[in-house]
Amino acid sequence: MAIEPITPTATADPALAASAAATPPVADFEETLKRLVDRIAKVIQAEKCVFLLHDPVAGTLYPTRPALGLTEEDLARMERSISEDGVSSEVFRNNVPLILYDALCDPRAIVENLSRYGVRNAVSVPLVVEKRDEDNRVLDRTVVGVLHVFNKRGGGKFTDEDVRLLQRMAMNAAAVISSAQVYREVVQEKQEFIQTIDSLVAGLLMVGMNGRLQQINPSARAILNIKPDVPLIGVYYYRAIHNDKIRILLGRALSSQNPELADEISIPATEDQSERIYQVQCAPVRDTQGATVGIVAIFNDITEIRGVERMKTAFISTVSHELRTPLTSIKGFISTLLADNEGFYDEPTRREFYEIIDTECDRLTRLIKDLLDISRIEQGRSMQMYWEQVDVVTLAQKVLSAQRAYTKDHVLSLDFSDHFPTIEADPDKIDQILTNLVNNAIKYSPRGGAVRVIGRHVEGTEGYVSIRITDEGMGIPREHLPRLFERFYRVDNRDNREIGGTGIGLALVKALTEAHHGHVTVESEPGIGTTFTLILPISQAHISEAPHGLASK
């Protein structure tokens, strides 16, 4: 037996016209398809019926549910490539209906293995979607799939009349299926668009030309302090938004011939967050004809950017002051010495002047070195490390000796445990870390007191040591501790406002400590003092995560 081609006809079936007239909602698509399947099977008197739809991305024909007389397992196995041999692909490629008289004997039916679905005979027709003009002339035909009916009831054979009936019903079914697919794609695209908007970190809201809100994402709700469950779509923007500057900006954008406006707007602090600064940008929303149908406003959080800009401005001012101070001293003493042509100053006085000049030069050198180091770190350049065995006790003694020149009111002391080990480190950078921390301890203890450098093993590990620098100074308020190691950050209060500093010392301490695969922490109590703790590995050969729980051995 053979599969015989049948010439297609374009006559519509009035019985299914109502089904094809309107696009079914996505939720009703399967129910609509089920009615089509049942009606087709009843009219053609077939035992089985299934639609295979074309997937242009995968290049396959896949079965769609519901189907009549086929199990879920059957449907799972029916997907076919359009390039393969077989009944389904041939009908799709050639756009010609076929009658299958004996599925057990025809080679193309055997290739598709239709007999495993219990198929004895079949009619297969292409699902064709037509585009017509106003005069009902066909402009385009697109094959979107294949419709199969299997097994004529009562043991009969399918006829040419069955094919013509199936073609008419397939045209209407194709229109329903195509419309539902388009509708589903539009809904999916809309959902993806909304999900994308909702996932934006930036706040976004859309306002129609009538002034009503059309869209607002969760970030914008949070920015405007609007609860998630408050309905806003369709509400006038000036009723939903209570910030006057935002309302004025939106009003200007809606009434302007050029709605591309921008402004910086501060949102006052709430219980949940501190004051934030946003750059609000408005742009027109246009339809397919280019007409403006509304505006969109984007809220970008620039609080941190403005904060860094302020800190950098303050940093430049502070650095200028810090550089001027030692230079003024150096210039003053050198000018004094050069003007002494008559030997007014004796040798001990001159030597004292030279020592002051030398100390101020060291101070200037340290400041410039800090600036260069923080610049390298900001640029993301890795620091060159020169590893060697470092005797931390000896190095700490040297640091304290140098720092004693800056104070007469502090008692600087070491307290290291017996047999404190040498560590694998960069000695210059360990010197820089200790110098910064000890110098800080002295500066922020203006009334004097004890400054101690304490070294211990970290209990519970043989691989790490702790070095603590303690003072009896003014302390640091708790709210400043989390930001203490940020570059340019300085605690600004009445007690320390006159104390010099650039705000980069502790940022360097953190970076240099981490370059040693260690970490630094701080504890402080206002009016009592501050303790900085370094955790450093003894060897760089086997680095694990530095322990945070500290105890002395």
Coordinates of C-alpha atoms in Angstrom, one line a residue, residues 87-551:
V87 CA 5.2 10.9 7.3
S88 CA 5.2 14.0 9.6
S89 CA 8.3 15.7 8.1
E90 CA 7.2 14.9 4.5
V91 CA 3.8 16.5 5.0
F92 CA 5.4 19.5 6.6
R93 CA 8.1 20.0 4.0
N94 CA 6.0 19.4 1.0
N95 CA 2.8 21.1 2.3
V96 CA 0.8 18.3 0.8
P97 CA -1.7 16.0 2.7
L98 CA -1.2 12.3 2.6
I99 CA -3.2 9.1 3.2
L100 CA -1.5 6.2 4.9
Y101 CA -3.3 3.0 4.1
D102 CA -1.1 0.5 5.9
A103 CA 1.3 1.7 8.6
L104 CA 2.9 -1.8 8.9
C105 CA 4.1 -1.9 5.3
D106 CA 4.9 1.6 4.1
P107 CA 8.6 2.4 4.6
R108 CA 8.1 6.0 5.6
A109 CA 5.6 4.9 8.3
I110 CA 8.1 2.3 9.4
V111 CA 10.9 4.9 9.6
E112 CA 8.7 7.0 11.9
N113 CA 7.7 3.8 13.8
L114 CA 4.0 4.8 13.8
S115 CA 3.0 1.2 14.6
R116 CA 4.3 1.5 18.2
Y117 CA 1.5 4.0 18.8
G118 CA -1.0 1.4 17.5
V119 CA -1.4 3.1 14.2
R120 CA -2.9 1.0 11.4
N121 CA -3.8 3.8 8.9
A122 CA -3.9 7.6 8.9
V123 CA -4.6 10.9 7.2
S124 CA -2.0 13.7 7.7
V125 CA -2.5 17.3 6.6
P126 CA -0.3 20.4 7.0
L127 CA -1.4 23.1 9.3
V128 CA -1.4 26.2 7.2
V129 CA -1.9 29.8 8.3
E130 CA -2.9 32.3 5.6
K131 CA -2.6 36.1 5.6
R132 CA -5.2 37.8 3.5
D133 CA -5.8 41.4 2.4
E134 CA -9.0 43.4 2.5
D135 CA -10.2 41.7 -0.7
N136 CA -9.7 38.3 0.9
R137 CA -6.7 37.6 -1.4
V138 CA -4.0 35.4 0.0
L139 CA -0.8 37.3 0.7
D140 CA 1.2 34.6 2.4
R141 CA 1.0 31.0 3.6
T142 CA 3.0 29.6 6.5
V143 CA 3.1 25.9 7.5
V144 CA 3.0 25.8 11.3
G145 CA 2.7 22.1 11.9
V146 CA 1.0 18.8 10.9
L147 CA -2.4 17.4 11.9
H148 CA -2.6 13.6 12.2
V149 CA -5.7 11.4 12.5
F150 CA -5.1 7.7 13.0
N151 CA -7.2 4.5 12.6
K152 CA -10.6 4.8 10.9
R153 CA -13.2 3.5 13.2
G154 CA -14.9 0.2 12.5
G155 CA -11.8 -1.1 10.6
G156 CA -12.5 1.1 7.6
K157 CA -10.1 3.0 5.3
F158 CA -9.7 6.8 5.0
T159 CA -10.9 8.3 1.8
D160 CA -10.3 11.5 -0.3
E161 CA -13.4 13.0 1.3
D162 CA -11.9 12.5 4.7
V163 CA -8.8 14.4 3.5
R164 CA -10.9 17.3 2.2
L165 CA -12.9 17.5 5.5
L166 CA -9.7 17.4 7.5
Q167 CA -8.1 20.1 5.4
R168 CA -11.0 22.4 6.0
M169 CA -10.9 21.8 9.7
A170 CA -7.1 22.0 9.8
M171 CA -7.2 25.5 8.4
N172 CA -9.4 26.8 11.2
A173 CA -7.4 24.8 13.8
A174 CA -4.2 26.3 12.4
A175 CA -5.6 29.8 12.8
V176 CA -6.6 29.1 16.4
I177 CA -3.2 27.5 17.2
S178 CA -1.2 30.3 15.6
S179 CA -3.3 33.0 17.3
A180 CA -2.9 31.3 20.7
Q181 CA 0.9 30.9 20.1
V182 CA 1.2 34.6 19.2
Y183 CA -0.9 35.5 22.3
R184 CA 1.2 33.3 24.5
E185 CA 4.5 34.8 23.1
V186 CA 3.2 38.3 23.7
V187 CA 2.2 37.4 27.3
Q188 CA 5.6 35.7 27.8
E189 CA 7.5 38.7 26.5
K190 CA 5.4 41.0 28.7
Q191 CA 6.1 38.8 31.7
E192 CA 9.8 38.7 30.9
F193 CA 9.8 42.5 30.5
I194 CA 8.1 43.0 33.8
Q195 CA 10.4 40.5 35.5
T196 CA 13.4 42.4 34.1
I197 CA 12.0 45.7 35.3
D198 CA 11.3 44.2 38.7
S199 CA 14.8 42.8 39.1
L200 CA 16.5 46.2 38.3
V201 CA 18.5 47.6 41.2
A202 CA 17.6 51.1 39.9
G203 CA 14.1 52.4 40.6
L204 CA 11.8 52.7 37.6
L205 CA 8.4 54.1 37.1
M206 CA 6.3 54.9 34.1
V207 CA 3.6 57.6 33.9
G208 CA 1.1 58.0 31.1
M209 CA 0.4 61.3 29.5
N210 CA -2.8 61.4 31.6
G211 CA -0.6 61.5 34.7
R212 CA -1.5 58.0 35.9
L213 CA 1.1 55.5 37.0
Q214 CA 1.5 52.6 34.5
Q215 CA 4.4 50.7 36.0
I216 CA 6.6 50.9 39.2
N217 CA 9.2 48.3 40.2
P218 CA 10.0 47.2 43.7
S219 CA 13.2 49.3 43.9
A220 CA 11.2 52.4 43.1
R221 CA 8.7 51.5 45.8
A222 CA 11.5 51.1 48.3
I223 CA 13.1 54.4 47.3
L224 CA 9.8 56.2 47.6
N225 CA 8.9 54.4 50.9
I226 CA 5.8 52.8 49.4
K227 CA 4.7 49.4 50.8
P228 CA 4.6 46.5 48.3
D229 CA 0.9 45.8 48.8
V230 CA -0.3 49.4 48.1
P231 CA -2.0 49.4 44.7
L232 CA -0.5 52.1 42.4
I233 CA -1.2 51.2 38.8
G234 CA -3.8 53.7 37.5
V235 CA -3.3 56.1 40.4
Y236 CA -2.3 59.7 39.6
Y237 CA 1.4 60.2 40.3
Y238 CA 1.0 63.3 42.5
R239 CA -1.3 61.3 44.8
A240 CA 1.1 58.3 45.0
I241 CA 4.4 60.2 45.4
H242 CA 4.9 62.5 48.3
N243 CA 8.3 63.9 47.5
D244 CA 7.8 67.4 46.2
K245 CA 11.0 67.5 44.0
I246 CA 10.1 64.2 42.3
R247 CA 6.5 65.4 41.7
I248 CA 7.8 68.7 40.2
L249 CA 10.3 66.8 38.0
L250 CA 7.6 64.4 36.7
G251 CA 5.2 67.3 36.1
R252 CA 7.9 69.2 34.1
A253 CA 8.6 66.1 32.0
L254 CA 4.9 65.5 31.2
S255 CA 4.4 69.1 30.2
S256 CA 7.7 69.6 28.4
Q257 CA 8.2 69.4 24.6
N258 CA 11.5 67.7 25.5
P259 CA 10.8 65.4 28.5
E260 CA 14.5 64.3 28.7
L261 CA 15.1 65.9 32.1
A262 CA 17.4 64.9 35.0
D263 CA 17.9 66.1 38.6
E264 CA 19.6 65.0 41.8
I265 CA 17.1 64.4 44.5
S266 CA 17.7 63.6 48.2
I267 CA 15.4 61.1 49.9
P268 CA 15.2 61.8 53.6
A269 CA 16.3 59.1 56.1
T270 CA 13.7 56.6 57.3
E271 CA 13.8 54.0 60.1
D272 CA 15.1 51.5 57.6
Q273 CA 17.8 53.5 55.8
S274 CA 19.8 56.7 56.0
E275 CA 19.4 59.6 53.7
R276 CA 20.1 58.6 50.0
I277 CA 20.9 60.7 47.0
Y278 CA 19.4 59.7 43.6
Q279 CA 20.0 60.9 40.1
V280 CA 16.5 60.9 38.5
Q281 CA 16.5 60.8 34.7
C282 CA 13.2 61.1 32.7
A283 CA 12.8 60.0 29.1
P284 CA 9.8 59.8 26.8
V285 CA 8.0 56.5 26.0
R286 CA 6.8 56.4 22.4
D287 CA 4.4 54.1 20.5
T288 CA 5.2 52.5 17.2
Q289 CA 4.2 55.7 15.3
G290 CA 6.6 57.7 17.4
A291 CA 4.0 59.6 19.4
T292 CA 4.8 60.2 23.1
V293 CA 2.5 58.1 25.3
G294 CA 4.2 58.7 28.6
I295 CA 7.4 59.1 30.4
V296 CA 9.8 56.8 32.3
A297 CA 11.8 57.9 35.3
I298 CA 14.9 56.0 36.4
F299 CA 16.3 56.4 39.9
N300 CA 20.1 55.7 40.2
D301 CA 21.6 55.7 43.7
I302 CA 24.6 58.0 43.7
T303 CA 24.9 58.3 47.4
E304 CA 28.3 56.5 47.6
I305 CA 29.6 58.4 44.6
R306 CA 28.8 61.7 46.1
G307 CA 30.1 60.5 49.5
V308 CA 33.5 59.5 47.9
E309 CA 33.6 62.9 46.1
R310 CA 33.0 64.7 49.4
M311 CA 35.7 62.5 51.0
K312 CA 38.1 63.2 48.2
T313 CA 37.5 66.9 48.5
A314 CA 38.1 66.8 52.2
F315 CA 41.1 64.5 51.6
I316 CA 42.7 67.0 49.2
S317 CA 42.2 69.8 51.8
T318 CA 43.6 67.6 54.5
V319 CA 46.6 66.5 52.5
S320 CA 47.4 70.1 51.6
H321 CA 47.4 70.9 55.3
E322 CA 49.4 67.8 56.2
L323 CA 52.0 68.6 53.6
R324 CA 52.2 72.3 54.5
T325 CA 52.8 71.6 58.2
P326 CA 56.2 69.8 57.9
L327 CA 57.3 72.0 55.0
T328 CA 56.6 75.1 57.1
S329 CA 58.7 73.7 59.9
I330 CA 61.5 72.7 57.6
K331 CA 61.4 76.1 55.8
G332 CA 61.3 78.0 59.1
F333 CA 64.3 76.2 60.7
I334 CA 66.4 76.3 57.6
S335 CA 65.7 80.0 57.1
T336 CA 66.6 80.6 60.7
L337 CA 69.9 78.8 60.3
L338 CA 70.8 80.5 57.1
A339 CA 70.1 83.9 58.6
D340 CA 72.4 83.2 61.6
N341 CA 75.6 84.8 60.1
E342 CA 76.9 85.9 63.5
G343 CA 76.7 82.5 65.2
F344 CA 74.0 83.5 67.6
Y345 CA 72.9 79.8 67.9
D346 CA 75.3 77.5 69.7
E347 CA 76.0 73.9 68.5
P348 CA 73.5 72.1 70.7
T349 CA 70.7 74.5 69.5
R350 CA 71.7 74.0 65.9
R351 CA 71.7 70.2 66.4
E352 CA 68.2 70.4 67.9
F353 CA 67.1 72.3 64.8
Y354 CA 68.7 69.7 62.6
E355 CA 66.9 66.9 64.5
I356 CA 63.5 68.7 64.1
I357 CA 64.2 69.1 60.3
D358 CA 65.1 65.5 60.1
T359 CA 62.0 64.4 61.9
E360 CA 59.8 66.6 59.7
C361 CA 61.4 65.2 56.6
D362 CA 60.7 61.7 57.8
R363 CA 57.1 62.7 58.4
L364 CA 56.9 64.1 54.9
T365 CA 58.4 61.0 53.4
R366 CA 55.9 58.8 55.2
L367 CA 53.0 60.9 54.0
I368 CA 54.2 60.7 50.4
K369 CA 54.7 57.0 50.7
D370 CA 51.2 56.5 52.0
L371 CA 49.8 58.6 49.1
L372 CA 51.7 56.5 46.5
D373 CA 50.6 53.2 48.1
I374 CA 46.9 54.1 48.3
S375 CA 47.1 55.3 44.7
R376 CA 48.5 51.9 43.6
I377 CA 45.7 50.1 45.5
E378 CA 43.0 52.4 44.0
Q379 CA 44.3 51.6 40.6
G380 CA 44.0 47.9 41.3
R381 CA 47.8 47.3 41.0
S382 CA 49.1 44.5 43.1
M383 CA 51.7 45.3 45.7
Q384 CA 55.2 43.8 45.2
M385 CA 55.9 41.7 48.3
Y386 CA 59.5 40.9 49.4
W387 CA 59.2 37.8 51.7
E388 CA 61.7 37.0 54.4
Q389 CA 61.8 35.9 57.9
V390 CA 60.9 38.9 60.1
D391 CA 61.7 39.3 63.8
V392 CA 58.5 41.2 64.8
V393 CA 59.8 41.9 68.3
T394 CA 62.9 43.7 67.1
L395 CA 60.9 45.5 64.4
A396 CA 58.3 46.7 66.9
Q397 CA 61.1 48.0 69.2
K398 CA 62.4 50.0 66.3
V399 CA 58.9 51.4 65.6
L400 CA 58.4 52.5 69.2
S401 CA 61.8 54.1 69.4
A402 CA 61.0 56.2 66.3
Q403 CA 57.6 57.1 67.7
R404 CA 58.9 58.3 71.0
A405 CA 60.3 61.4 69.2
Y406 CA 56.7 62.5 68.7
T407 CA 55.5 62.4 72.3
K408 CA 56.6 63.1 75.8
D409 CA 53.2 62.2 77.4
H410 CA 52.9 58.6 76.4
V411 CA 54.4 55.4 77.8
L412 CA 55.2 53.1 74.8
S413 CA 55.9 49.5 75.7
L414 CA 56.2 46.0 74.2
D415 CA 54.6 42.8 75.6
F416 CA 55.5 39.8 73.6
S417 CA 55.2 36.2 74.7
D418 CA 58.3 34.1 75.3
H419 CA 59.5 32.3 72.1
F420 CA 57.4 34.6 69.9
P421 CA 58.2 33.2 66.4
T422 CA 59.7 35.0 63.4
I423 CA 57.1 35.2 60.6
E424 CA 57.4 35.1 56.8
A425 CA 56.5 38.7 55.8
D426 CA 57.6 41.8 54.0
P427 CA 59.6 43.8 56.7
D428 CA 59.0 47.2 55.2
K429 CA 55.3 46.7 55.0
I430 CA 55.1 45.3 58.6
D431 CA 57.0 48.4 59.7
Q432 CA 54.5 50.6 57.8
I433 CA 51.5 48.8 59.4
L434 CA 52.9 49.1 63.0
T435 CA 54.0 52.7 62.4
N436 CA 50.6 53.7 61.3
L437 CA 48.8 52.0 64.2
V438 CA 51.2 53.2 66.9
N439 CA 51.2 56.8 65.4
N440 CA 47.4 56.7 65.4
A441 CA 47.3 55.5 69.0
I442 CA 49.5 58.5 70.0
K443 CA 47.6 61.0 68.0
Y444 CA 44.2 59.9 69.3
S445 CA 45.4 59.9 72.9
P446 CA 46.1 63.6 73.2
R447 CA 46.1 63.5 77.0
G448 CA 48.8 60.8 77.0
G449 CA 48.6 57.3 78.6
A450 CA 49.9 53.9 77.8
V451 CA 50.4 52.6 74.2
R452 CA 51.2 48.9 74.2
V453 CA 52.2 46.5 71.4
I454 CA 51.2 43.0 72.5
G455 CA 52.2 39.8 70.6
R456 CA 50.8 36.3 71.2
H457 CA 50.2 33.0 69.5
V458 CA 46.5 32.6 68.4
E459 CA 45.1 29.9 70.6
G460 CA 43.9 26.8 68.8
T461 CA 46.3 27.1 65.9
E462 CA 50.0 26.7 65.4
G463 CA 50.0 28.8 62.2
Y464 CA 49.0 32.3 63.3
V465 CA 50.1 35.1 65.6
S466 CA 48.2 38.1 66.9
I467 CA 49.6 41.6 67.4
R468 CA 47.5 44.1 69.3
I469 CA 48.1 47.8 69.6
T470 CA 46.2 49.3 72.5
D471 CA 45.8 52.9 73.7
E472 CA 44.0 54.8 76.5
G473 CA 42.7 57.5 74.2
M474 CA 39.4 59.1 73.3
G475 CA 38.0 55.9 71.6
I476 CA 35.8 55.6 68.6
P477 CA 32.0 55.7 68.6
R478 CA 30.5 52.4 67.7
E479 CA 28.7 53.6 64.6
H480 CA 32.0 54.6 63.0
L481 CA 33.7 51.2 63.4
P482 CA 32.3 49.5 60.3
R483 CA 33.7 52.2 58.0
L484 CA 37.0 52.8 59.8
F485 CA 39.1 51.1 57.2
E486 CA 37.6 52.8 54.2
R487 CA 40.0 55.1 52.3
F488 CA 39.5 58.8 53.0
Y489 CA 37.2 58.1 55.9
R490 CA 37.8 60.0 59.1
V491 CA 35.8 60.1 62.3
D492 CA 34.6 63.7 62.5
N493 CA 33.6 64.9 65.9
R494 CA 34.4 67.8 68.2
D495 CA 37.1 65.9 70.1
N496 CA 39.3 64.9 67.2
R497 CA 38.6 67.7 64.6
E498 CA 41.9 69.4 65.4
I499 CA 43.9 66.1 65.0
G500 CA 45.8 65.8 61.8
G501 CA 45.4 62.9 59.4
T502 CA 44.5 62.1 55.8
G503 CA 42.1 59.2 56.3
I504 CA 44.3 56.8 54.3
G505 CA 46.4 55.3 57.1
L506 CA 43.9 52.6 58.2
A507 CA 43.0 51.8 54.7
L508 CA 46.6 51.1 54.0
V509 CA 46.9 49.0 57.2
K510 CA 44.0 46.8 56.0
A511 CA 45.4 46.4 52.4
L512 CA 48.9 45.6 53.7
T513 CA 47.6 43.1 56.2
E514 CA 45.5 41.4 53.6
A515 CA 48.5 41.3 51.3
H516 CA 50.1 39.1 54.0
H517 CA 47.0 36.9 54.0
G518 CA 45.9 38.1 57.4
H519 CA 43.2 40.4 58.6
V520 CA 42.8 43.4 61.0
T521 CA 40.0 44.2 63.5
V522 CA 39.2 47.0 65.8
E523 CA 37.5 47.3 69.2
S524 CA 36.9 50.6 70.9
E525 CA 35.1 52.2 73.9
P526 CA 34.7 56.0 73.8
G527 CA 36.6 57.6 76.7
I528 CA 38.5 54.4 77.5
G529 CA 40.6 53.5 74.5
T530 CA 41.0 51.5 71.3
T531 CA 42.6 48.1 70.3
F532 CA 43.6 47.2 66.8
T533 CA 44.4 43.5 66.3
L534 CA 46.4 42.0 63.5
I535 CA 46.2 38.3 62.7
L536 CA 49.1 37.2 60.6
P537 CA 50.3 33.8 59.3
I538 CA 53.6 32.5 60.5
S539 CA 54.3 31.0 57.1
Q540 CA 53.0 31.9 53.6
A541 CA 53.6 28.3 52.4
H542 CA 50.3 26.9 53.7
I543 CA 47.7 29.6 53.9
S544 CA 44.2 28.9 55.3
E545 CA 41.5 31.3 56.3
A546 CA 42.8 33.4 59.2
P547 CA 40.9 32.6 62.4
H548 CA 38.6 35.4 63.8
G549 CA 38.2 33.9 67.3
L550 CA 41.2 35.2 69.3
A551 CA 42.7 34.0 72.5

